[in-house]
mmCIF file with all atom_site columns, N, CA, C and O in Angstrom:
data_model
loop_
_atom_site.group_PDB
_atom_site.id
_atom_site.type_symbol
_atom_site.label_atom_id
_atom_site.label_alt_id
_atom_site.label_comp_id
_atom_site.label_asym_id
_atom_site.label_entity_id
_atom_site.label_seq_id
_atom_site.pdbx_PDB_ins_code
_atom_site.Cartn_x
_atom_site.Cartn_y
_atom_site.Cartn_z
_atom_site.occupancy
_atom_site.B_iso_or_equiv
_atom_site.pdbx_formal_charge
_atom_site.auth_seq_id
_atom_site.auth_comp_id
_atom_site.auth_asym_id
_atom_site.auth_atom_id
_atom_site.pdbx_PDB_model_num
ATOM 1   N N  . UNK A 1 1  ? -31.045 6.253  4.577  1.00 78.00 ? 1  UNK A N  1
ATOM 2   C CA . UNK A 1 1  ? -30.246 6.190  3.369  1.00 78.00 ? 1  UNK A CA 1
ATOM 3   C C  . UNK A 1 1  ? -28.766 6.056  3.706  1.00 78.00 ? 1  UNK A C  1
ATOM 4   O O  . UNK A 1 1  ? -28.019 5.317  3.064  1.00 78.00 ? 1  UNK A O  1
ATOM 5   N N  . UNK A 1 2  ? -28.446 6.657  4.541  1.00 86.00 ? 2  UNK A N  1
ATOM 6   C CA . UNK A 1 2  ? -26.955 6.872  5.232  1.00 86.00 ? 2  UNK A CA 1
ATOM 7   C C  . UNK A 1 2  ? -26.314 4.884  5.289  1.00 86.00 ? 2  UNK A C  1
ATOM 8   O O  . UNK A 1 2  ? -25.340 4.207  4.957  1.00 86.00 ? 2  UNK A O  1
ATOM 9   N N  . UNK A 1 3  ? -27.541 4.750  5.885  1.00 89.00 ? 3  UNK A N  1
ATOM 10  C CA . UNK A 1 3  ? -26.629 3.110  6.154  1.00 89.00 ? 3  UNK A CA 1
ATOM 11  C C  . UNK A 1 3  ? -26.344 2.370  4.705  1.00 89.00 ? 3  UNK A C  1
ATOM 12  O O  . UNK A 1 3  ? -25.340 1.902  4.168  1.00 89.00 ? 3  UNK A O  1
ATOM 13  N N  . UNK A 1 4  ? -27.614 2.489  4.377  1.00 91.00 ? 4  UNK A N  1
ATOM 14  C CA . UNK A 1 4  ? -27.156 1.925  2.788  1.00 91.00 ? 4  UNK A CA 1
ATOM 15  C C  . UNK A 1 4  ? -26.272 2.659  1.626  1.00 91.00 ? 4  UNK A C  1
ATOM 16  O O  . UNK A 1 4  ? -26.599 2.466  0.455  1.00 91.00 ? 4  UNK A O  1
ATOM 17  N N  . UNK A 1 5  ? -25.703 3.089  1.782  1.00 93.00 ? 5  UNK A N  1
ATOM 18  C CA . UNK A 1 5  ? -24.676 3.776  1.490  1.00 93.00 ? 5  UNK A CA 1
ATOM 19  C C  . UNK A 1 5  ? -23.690 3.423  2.181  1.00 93.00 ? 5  UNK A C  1
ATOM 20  O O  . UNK A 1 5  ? -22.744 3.453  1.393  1.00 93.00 ? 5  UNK A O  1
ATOM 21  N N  . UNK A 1 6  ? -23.315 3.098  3.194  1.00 92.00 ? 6  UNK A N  1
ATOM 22  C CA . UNK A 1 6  ? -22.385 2.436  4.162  1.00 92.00 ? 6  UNK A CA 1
ATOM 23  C C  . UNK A 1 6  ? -22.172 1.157  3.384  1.00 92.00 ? 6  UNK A C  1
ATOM 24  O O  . UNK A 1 6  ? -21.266 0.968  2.573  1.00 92.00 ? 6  UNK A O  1
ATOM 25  N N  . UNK A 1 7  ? -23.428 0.022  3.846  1.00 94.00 ? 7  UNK A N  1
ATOM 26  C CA . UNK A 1 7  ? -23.298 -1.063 3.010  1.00 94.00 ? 7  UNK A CA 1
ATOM 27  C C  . UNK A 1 7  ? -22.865 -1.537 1.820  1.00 94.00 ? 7  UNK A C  1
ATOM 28  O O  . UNK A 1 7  ? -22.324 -2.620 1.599  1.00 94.00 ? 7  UNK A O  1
ATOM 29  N N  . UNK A 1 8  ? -23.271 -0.215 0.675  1.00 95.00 ? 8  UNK A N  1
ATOM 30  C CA . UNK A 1 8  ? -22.118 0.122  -0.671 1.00 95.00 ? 8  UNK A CA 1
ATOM 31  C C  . UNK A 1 8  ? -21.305 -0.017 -0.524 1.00 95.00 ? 8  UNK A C  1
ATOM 32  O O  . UNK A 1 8  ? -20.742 -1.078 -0.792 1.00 95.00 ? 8  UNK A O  1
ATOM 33  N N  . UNK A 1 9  ? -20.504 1.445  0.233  1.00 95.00 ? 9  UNK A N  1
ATOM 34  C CA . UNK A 1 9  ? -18.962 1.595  0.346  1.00 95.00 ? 9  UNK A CA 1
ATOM 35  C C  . UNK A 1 9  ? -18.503 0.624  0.749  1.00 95.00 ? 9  UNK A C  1
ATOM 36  O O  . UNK A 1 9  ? -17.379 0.456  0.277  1.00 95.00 ? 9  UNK A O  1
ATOM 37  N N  . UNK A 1 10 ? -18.888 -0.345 1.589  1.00 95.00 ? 10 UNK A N  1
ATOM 38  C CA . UNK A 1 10 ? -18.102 -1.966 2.564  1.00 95.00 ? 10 UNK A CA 1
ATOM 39  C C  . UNK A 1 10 ? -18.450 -2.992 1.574  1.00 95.00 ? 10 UNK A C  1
ATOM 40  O O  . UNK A 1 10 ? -18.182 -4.051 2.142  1.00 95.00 ? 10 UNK A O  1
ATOM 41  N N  . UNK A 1 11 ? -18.799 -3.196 0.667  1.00 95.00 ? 11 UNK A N  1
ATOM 42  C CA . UNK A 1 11 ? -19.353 -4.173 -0.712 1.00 95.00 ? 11 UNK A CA 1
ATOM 43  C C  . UNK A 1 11 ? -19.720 -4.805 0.112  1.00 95.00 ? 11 UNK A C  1
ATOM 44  O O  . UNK A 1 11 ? -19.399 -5.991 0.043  1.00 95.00 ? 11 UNK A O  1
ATOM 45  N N  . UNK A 1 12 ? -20.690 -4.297 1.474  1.00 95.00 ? 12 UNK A N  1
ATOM 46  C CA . UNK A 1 12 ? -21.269 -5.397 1.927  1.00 95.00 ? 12 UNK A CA 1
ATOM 47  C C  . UNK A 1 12 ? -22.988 -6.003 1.304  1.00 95.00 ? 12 UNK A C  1
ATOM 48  O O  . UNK A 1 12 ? -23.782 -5.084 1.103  1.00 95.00 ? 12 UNK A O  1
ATOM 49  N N  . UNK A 1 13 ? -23.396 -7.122 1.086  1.00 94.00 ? 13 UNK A N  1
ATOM 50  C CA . UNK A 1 13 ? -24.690 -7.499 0.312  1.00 94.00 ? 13 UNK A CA 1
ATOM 51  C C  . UNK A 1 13 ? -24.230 -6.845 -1.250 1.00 94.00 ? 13 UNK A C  1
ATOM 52  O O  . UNK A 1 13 ? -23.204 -6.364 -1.731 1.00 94.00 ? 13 UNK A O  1
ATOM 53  N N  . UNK A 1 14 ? -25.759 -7.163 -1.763 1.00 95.00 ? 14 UNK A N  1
ATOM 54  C CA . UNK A 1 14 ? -26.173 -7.190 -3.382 1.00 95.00 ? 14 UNK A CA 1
ATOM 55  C C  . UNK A 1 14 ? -25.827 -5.817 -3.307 1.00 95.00 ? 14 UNK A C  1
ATOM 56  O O  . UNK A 1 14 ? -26.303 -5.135 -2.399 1.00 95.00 ? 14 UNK A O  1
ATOM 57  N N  . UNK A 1 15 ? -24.667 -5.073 -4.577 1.00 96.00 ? 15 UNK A N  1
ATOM 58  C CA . UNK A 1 15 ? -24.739 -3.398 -4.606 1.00 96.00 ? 15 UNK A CA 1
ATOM 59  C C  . UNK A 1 15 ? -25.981 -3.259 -5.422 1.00 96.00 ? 15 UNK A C  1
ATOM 60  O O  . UNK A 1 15 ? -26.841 -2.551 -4.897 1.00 96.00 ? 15 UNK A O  1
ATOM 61  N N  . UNK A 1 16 ? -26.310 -3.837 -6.736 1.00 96.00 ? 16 UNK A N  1
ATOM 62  C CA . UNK A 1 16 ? -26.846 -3.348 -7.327 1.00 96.00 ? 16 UNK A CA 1
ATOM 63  C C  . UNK A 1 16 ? -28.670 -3.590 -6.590 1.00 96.00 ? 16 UNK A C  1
ATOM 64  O O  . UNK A 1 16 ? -29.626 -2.937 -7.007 1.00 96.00 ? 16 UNK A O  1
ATOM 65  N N  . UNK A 1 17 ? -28.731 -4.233 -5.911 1.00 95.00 ? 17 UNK A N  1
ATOM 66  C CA . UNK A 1 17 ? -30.270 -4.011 -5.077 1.00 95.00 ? 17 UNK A CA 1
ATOM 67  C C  . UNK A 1 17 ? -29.961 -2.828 -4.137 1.00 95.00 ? 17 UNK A C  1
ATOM 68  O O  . UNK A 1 17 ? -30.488 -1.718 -4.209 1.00 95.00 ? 17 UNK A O  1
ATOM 69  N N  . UNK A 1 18 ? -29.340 -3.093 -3.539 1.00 96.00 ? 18 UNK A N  1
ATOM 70  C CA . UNK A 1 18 ? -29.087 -1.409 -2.831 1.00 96.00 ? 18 UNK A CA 1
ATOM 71  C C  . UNK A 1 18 ? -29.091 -0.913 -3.543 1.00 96.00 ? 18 UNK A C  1
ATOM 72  O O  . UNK A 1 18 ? -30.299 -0.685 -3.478 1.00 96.00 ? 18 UNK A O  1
ATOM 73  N N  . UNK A 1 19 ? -28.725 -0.272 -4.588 1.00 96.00 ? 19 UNK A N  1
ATOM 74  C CA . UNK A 1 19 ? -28.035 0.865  -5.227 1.00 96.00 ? 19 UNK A CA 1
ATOM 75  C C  . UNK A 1 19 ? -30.077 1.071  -5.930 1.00 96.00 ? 19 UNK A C  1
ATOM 76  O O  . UNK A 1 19 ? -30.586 2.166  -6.174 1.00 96.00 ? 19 UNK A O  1
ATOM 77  N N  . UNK A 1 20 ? -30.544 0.192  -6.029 1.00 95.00 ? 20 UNK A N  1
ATOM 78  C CA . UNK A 1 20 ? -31.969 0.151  -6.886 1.00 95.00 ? 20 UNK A CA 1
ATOM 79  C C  . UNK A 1 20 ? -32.884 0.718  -5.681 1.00 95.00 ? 20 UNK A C  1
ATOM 80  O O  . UNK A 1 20 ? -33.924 1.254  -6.064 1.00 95.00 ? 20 UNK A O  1
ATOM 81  N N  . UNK A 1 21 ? -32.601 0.677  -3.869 1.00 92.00 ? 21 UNK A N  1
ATOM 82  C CA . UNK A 1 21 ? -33.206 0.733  -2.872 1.00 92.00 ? 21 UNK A CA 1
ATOM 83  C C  . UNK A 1 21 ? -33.021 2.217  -2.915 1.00 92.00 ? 21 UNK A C  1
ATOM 84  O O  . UNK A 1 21 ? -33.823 3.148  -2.998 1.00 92.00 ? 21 UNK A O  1
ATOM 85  N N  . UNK A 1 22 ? -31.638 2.146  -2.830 1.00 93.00 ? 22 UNK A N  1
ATOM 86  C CA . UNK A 1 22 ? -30.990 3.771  -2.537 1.00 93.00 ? 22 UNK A CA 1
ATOM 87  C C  . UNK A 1 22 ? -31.829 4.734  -3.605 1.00 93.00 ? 22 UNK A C  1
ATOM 88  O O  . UNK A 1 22 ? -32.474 5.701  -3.200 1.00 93.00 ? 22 UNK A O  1
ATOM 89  N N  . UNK A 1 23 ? -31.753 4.373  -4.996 1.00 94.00 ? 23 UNK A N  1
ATOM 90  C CA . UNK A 1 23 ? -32.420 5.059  -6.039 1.00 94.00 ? 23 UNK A CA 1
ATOM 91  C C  . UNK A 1 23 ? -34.085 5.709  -5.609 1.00 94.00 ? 23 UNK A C  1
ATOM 92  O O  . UNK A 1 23 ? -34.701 6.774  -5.634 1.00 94.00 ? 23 UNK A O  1
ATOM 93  N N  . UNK A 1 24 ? -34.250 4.508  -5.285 1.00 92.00 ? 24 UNK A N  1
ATOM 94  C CA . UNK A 1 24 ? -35.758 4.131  -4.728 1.00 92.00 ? 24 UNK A CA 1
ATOM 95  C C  . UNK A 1 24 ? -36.167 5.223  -3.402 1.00 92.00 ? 24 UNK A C  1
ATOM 96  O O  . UNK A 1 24 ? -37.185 5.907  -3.297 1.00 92.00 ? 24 UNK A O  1
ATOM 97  N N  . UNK A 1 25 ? -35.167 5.134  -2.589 1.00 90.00 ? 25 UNK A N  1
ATOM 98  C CA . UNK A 1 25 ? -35.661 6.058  -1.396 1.00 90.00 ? 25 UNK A CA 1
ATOM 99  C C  . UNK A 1 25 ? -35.621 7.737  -1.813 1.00 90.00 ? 25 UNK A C  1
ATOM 100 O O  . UNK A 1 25 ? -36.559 8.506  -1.601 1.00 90.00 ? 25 UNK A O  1
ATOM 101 N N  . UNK A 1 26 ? -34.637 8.022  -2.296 1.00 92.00 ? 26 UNK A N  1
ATOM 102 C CA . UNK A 1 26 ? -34.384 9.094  -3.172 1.00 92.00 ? 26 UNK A CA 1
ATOM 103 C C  . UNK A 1 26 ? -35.653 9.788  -4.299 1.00 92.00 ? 26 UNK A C  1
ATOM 104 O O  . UNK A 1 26 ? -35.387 10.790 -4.962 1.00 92.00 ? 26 UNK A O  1
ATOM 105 N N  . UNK A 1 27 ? -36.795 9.213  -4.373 1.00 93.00 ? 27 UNK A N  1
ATOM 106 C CA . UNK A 1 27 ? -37.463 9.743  -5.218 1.00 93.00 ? 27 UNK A CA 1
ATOM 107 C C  . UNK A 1 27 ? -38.646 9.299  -4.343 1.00 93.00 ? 27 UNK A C  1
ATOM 108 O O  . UNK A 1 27 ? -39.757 9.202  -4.864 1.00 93.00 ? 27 UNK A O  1
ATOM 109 N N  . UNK A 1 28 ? -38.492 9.063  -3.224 1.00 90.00 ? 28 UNK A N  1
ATOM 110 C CA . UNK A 1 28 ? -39.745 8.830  -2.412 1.00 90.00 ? 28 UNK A CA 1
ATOM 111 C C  . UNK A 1 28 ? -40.228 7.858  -2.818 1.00 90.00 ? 28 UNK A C  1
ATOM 112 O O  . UNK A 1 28 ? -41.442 7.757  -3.001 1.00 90.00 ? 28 UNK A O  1
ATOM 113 N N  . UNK A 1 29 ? -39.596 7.159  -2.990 1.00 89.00 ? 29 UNK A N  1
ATOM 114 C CA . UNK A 1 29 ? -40.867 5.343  -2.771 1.00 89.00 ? 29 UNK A CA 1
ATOM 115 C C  . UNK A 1 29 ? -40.419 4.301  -1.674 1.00 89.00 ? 29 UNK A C  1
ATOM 116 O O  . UNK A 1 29 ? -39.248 3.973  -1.484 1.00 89.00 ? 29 UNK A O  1
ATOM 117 N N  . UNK A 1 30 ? -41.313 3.913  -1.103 1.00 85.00 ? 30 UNK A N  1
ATOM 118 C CA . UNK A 1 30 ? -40.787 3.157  -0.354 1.00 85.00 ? 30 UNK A CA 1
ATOM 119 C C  . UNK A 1 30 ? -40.236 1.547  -1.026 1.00 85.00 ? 30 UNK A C  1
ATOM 120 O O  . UNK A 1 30 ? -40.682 1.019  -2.045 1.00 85.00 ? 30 UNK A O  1
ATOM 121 N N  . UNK A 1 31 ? -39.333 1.090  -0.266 1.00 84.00 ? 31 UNK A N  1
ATOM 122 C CA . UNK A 1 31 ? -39.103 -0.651 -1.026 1.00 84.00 ? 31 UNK A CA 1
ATOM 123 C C  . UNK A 1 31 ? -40.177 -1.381 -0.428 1.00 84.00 ? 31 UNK A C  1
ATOM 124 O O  . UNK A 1 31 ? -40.548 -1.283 0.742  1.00 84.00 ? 31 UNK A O  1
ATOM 125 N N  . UNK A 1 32 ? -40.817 -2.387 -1.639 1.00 86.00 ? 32 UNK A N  1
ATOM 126 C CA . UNK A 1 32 ? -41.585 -3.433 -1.083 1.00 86.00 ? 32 UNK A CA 1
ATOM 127 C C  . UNK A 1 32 ? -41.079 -4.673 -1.598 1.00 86.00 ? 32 UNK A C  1
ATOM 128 O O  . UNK A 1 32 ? -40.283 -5.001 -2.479 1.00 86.00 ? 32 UNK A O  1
ATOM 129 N N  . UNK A 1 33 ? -41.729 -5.193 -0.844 1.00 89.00 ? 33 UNK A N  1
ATOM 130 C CA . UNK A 1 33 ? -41.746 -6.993 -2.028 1.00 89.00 ? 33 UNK A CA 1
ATOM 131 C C  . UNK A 1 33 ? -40.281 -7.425 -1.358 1.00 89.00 ? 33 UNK A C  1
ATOM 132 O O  . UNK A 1 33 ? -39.770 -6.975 -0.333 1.00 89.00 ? 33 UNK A O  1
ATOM 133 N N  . UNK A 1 34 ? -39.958 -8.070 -1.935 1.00 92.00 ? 34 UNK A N  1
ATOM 134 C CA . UNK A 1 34 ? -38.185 -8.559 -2.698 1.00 92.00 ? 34 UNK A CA 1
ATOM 135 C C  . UNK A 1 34 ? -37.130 -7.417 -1.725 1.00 92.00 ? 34 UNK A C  1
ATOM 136 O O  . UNK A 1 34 ? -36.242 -7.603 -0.893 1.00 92.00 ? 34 UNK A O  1
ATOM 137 N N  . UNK A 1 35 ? -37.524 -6.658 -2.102 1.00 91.00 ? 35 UNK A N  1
ATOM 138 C CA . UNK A 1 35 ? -36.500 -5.325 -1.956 1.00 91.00 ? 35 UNK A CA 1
ATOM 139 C C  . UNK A 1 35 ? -36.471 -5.449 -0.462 1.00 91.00 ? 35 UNK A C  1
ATOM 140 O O  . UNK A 1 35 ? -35.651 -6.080 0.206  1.00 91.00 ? 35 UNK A O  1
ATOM 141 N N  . UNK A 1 36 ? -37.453 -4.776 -0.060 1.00 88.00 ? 36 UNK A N  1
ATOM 142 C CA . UNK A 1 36 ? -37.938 -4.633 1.426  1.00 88.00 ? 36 UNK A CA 1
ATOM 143 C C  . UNK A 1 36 ? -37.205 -5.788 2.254  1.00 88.00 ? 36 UNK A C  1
ATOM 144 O O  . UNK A 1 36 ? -36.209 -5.685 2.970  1.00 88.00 ? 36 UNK A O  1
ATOM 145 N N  . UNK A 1 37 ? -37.807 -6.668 2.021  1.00 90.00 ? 37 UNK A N  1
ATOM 146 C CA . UNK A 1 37 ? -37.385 -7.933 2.933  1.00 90.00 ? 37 UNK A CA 1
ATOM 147 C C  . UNK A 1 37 ? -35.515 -8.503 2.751  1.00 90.00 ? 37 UNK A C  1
ATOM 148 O O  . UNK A 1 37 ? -35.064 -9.141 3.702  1.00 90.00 ? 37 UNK A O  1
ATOM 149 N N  . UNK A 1 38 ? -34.602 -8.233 1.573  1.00 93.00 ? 38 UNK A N  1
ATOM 150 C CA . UNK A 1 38 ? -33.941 -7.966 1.517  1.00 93.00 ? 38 UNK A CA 1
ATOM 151 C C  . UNK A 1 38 ? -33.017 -6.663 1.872  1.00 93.00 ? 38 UNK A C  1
ATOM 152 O O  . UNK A 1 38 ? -31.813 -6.844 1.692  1.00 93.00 ? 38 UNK A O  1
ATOM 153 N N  . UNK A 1 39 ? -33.365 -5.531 2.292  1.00 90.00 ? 39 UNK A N  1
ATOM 154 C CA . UNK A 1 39 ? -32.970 -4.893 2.667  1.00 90.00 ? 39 UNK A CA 1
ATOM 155 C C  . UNK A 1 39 ? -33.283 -5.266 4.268  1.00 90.00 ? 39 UNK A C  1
ATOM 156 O O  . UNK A 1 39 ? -32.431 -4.776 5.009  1.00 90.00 ? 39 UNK A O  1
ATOM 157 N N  . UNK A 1 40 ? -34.193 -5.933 4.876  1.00 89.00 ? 40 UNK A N  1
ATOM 158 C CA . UNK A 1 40 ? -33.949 -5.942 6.184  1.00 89.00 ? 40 UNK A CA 1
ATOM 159 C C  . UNK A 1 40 ? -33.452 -7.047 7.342  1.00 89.00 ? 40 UNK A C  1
ATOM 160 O O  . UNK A 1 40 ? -33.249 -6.948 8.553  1.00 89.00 ? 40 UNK A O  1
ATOM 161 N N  . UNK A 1 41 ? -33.343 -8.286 6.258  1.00 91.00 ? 41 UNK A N  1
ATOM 162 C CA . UNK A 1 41 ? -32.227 -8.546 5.944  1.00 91.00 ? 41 UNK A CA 1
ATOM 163 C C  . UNK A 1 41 ? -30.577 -8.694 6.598  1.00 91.00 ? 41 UNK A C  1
ATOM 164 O O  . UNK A 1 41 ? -30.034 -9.133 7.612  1.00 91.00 ? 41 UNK A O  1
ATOM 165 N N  . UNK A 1 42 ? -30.152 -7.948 5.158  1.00 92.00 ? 42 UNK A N  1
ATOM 166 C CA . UNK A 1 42 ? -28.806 -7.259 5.640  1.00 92.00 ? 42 UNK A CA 1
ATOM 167 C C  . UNK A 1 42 ? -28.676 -5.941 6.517  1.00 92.00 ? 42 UNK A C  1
ATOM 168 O O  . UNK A 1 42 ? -27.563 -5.512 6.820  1.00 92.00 ? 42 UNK A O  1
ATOM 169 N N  . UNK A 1 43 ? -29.748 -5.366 6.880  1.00 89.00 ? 43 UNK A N  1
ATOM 170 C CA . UNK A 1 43 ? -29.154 -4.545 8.092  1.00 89.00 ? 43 UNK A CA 1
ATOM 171 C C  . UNK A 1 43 ? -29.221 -5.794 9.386  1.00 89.00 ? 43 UNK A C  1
ATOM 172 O O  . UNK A 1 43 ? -28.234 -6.263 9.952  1.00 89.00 ? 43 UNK A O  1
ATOM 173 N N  . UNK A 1 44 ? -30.723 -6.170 9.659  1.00 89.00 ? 44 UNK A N  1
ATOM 174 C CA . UNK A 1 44 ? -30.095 -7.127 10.814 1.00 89.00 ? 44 UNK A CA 1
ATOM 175 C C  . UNK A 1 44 ? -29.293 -7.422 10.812 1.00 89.00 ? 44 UNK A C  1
ATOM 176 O O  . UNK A 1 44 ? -28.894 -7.157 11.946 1.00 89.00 ? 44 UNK A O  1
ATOM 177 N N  . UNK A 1 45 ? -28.192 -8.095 10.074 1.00 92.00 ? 45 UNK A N  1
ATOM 178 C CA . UNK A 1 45 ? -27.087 -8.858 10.263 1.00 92.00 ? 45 UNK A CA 1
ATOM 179 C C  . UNK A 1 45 ? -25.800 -8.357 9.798  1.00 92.00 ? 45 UNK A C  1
ATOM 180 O O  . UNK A 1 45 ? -24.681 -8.867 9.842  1.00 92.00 ? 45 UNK A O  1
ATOM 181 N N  . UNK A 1 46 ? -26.241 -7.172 9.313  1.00 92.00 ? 46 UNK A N  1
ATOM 182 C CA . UNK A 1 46 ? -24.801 -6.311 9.379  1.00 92.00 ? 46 UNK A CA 1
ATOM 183 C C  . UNK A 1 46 ? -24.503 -4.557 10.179 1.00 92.00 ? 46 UNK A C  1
ATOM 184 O O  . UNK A 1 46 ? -23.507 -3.941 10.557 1.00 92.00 ? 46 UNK A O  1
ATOM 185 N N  . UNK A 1 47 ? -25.637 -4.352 10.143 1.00 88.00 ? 47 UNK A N  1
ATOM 186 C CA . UNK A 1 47 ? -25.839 -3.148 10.760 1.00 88.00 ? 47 UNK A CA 1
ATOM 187 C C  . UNK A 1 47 ? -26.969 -3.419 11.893 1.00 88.00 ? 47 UNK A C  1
ATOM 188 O O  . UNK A 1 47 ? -28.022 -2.965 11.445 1.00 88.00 ? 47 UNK A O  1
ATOM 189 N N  . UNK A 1 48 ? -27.158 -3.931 13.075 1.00 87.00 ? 48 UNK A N  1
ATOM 190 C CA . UNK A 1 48 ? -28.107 -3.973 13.650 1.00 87.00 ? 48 UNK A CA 1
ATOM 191 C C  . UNK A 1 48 ? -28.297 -2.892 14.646 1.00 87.00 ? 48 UNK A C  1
ATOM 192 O O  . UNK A 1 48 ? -29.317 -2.889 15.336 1.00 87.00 ? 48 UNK A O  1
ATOM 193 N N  . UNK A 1 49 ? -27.355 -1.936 14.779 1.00 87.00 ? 49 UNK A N  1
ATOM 194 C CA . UNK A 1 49 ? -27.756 -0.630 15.226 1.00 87.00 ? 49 UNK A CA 1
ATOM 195 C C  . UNK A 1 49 ? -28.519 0.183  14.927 1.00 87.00 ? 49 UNK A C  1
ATOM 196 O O  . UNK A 1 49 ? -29.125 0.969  15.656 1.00 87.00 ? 49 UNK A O  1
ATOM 197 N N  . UNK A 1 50 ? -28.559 0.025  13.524 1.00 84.00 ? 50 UNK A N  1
ATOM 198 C CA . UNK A 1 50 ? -29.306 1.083  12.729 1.00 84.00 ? 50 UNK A CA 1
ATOM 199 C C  . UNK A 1 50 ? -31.014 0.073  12.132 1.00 84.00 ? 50 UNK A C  1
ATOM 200 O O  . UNK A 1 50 ? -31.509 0.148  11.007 1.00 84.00 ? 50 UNK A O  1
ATOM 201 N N  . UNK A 1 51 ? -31.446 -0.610 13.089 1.00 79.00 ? 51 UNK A N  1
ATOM 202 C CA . UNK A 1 51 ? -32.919 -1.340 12.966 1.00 79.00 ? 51 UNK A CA 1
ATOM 203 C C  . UNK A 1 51 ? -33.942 -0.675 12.850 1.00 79.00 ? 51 UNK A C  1
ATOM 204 O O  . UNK A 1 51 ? -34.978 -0.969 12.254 1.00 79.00 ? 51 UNK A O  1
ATOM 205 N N  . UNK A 1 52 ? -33.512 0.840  13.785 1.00 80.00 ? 52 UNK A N  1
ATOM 206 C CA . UNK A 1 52 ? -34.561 1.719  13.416 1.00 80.00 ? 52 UNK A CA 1
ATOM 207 C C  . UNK A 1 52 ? -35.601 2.081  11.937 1.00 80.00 ? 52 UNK A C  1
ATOM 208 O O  . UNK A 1 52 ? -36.809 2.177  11.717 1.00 80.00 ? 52 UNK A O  1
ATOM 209 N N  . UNK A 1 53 ? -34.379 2.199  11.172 1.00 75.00 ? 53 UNK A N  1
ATOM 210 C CA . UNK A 1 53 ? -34.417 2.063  9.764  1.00 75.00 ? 53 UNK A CA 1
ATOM 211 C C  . UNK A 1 53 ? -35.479 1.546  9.229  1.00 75.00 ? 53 UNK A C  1
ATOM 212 O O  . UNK A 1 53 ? -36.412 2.118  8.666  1.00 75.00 ? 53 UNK A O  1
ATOM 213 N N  . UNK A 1 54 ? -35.237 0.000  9.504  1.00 73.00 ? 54 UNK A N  1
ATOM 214 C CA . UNK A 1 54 ? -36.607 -0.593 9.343  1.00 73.00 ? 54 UNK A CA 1
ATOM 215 C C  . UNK A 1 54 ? -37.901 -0.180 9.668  1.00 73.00 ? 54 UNK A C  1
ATOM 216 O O  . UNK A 1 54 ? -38.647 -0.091 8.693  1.00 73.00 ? 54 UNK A O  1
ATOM 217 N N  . UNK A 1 55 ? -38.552 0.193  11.124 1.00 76.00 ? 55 UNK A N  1
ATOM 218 C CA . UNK A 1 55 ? -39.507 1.122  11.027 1.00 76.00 ? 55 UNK A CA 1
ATOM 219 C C  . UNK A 1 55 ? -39.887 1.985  9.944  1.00 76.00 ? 55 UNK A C  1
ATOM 220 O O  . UNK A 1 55 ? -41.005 2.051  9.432  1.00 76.00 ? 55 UNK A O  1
ATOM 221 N N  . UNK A 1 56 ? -38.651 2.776  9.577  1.00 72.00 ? 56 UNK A N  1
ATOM 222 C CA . UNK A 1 56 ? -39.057 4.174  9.101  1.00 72.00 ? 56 UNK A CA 1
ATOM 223 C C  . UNK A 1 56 ? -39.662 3.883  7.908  1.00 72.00 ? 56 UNK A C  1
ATOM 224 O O  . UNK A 1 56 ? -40.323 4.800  7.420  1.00 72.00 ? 56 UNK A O  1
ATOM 225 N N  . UNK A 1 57 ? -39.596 2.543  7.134  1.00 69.00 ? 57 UNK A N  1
ATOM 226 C CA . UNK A 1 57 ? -40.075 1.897  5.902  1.00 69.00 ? 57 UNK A CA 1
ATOM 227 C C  . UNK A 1 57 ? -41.357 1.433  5.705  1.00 69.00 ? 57 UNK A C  1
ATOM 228 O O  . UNK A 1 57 ? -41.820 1.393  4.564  1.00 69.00 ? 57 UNK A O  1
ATOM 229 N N  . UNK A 1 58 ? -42.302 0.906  7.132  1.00 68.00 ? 58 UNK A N  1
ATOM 230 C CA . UNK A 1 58 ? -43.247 0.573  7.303  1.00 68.00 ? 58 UNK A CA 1
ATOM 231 C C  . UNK A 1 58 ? -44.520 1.357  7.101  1.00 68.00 ? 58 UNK A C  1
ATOM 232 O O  . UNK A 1 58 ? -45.610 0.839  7.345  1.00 68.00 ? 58 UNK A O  1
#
């Protein structure tokens, strides 16, 4: 959650799909579909430190 929240604060990518991801992780669901693949995405290519991330979604 931490990174996407990062990605907010830097208006980096779509806020309001993050902000729907962020919502999303927060009540325990994971992102699928659309979401998912967009969220991984913009971490590859903006955060690729934090790839782990991705796992933790799978």
């Amino acid at each position: 959650m931490k990174s996407i929240i990062v990605l907010i604060q830097n208006d980096i990518g779509d806020k309001e799909i993050l902000m729907r991801i962020l919502n999303d992780l927060k009540k325990e669901k994971r992102p699928f579909g659309p979401d998912k693949s967009y969220l991984k995405n913009i971490i590859e290519k903006h955060l690729p430190e934090d790839v782990h991330l991705l796992r933790s979604l799978e």
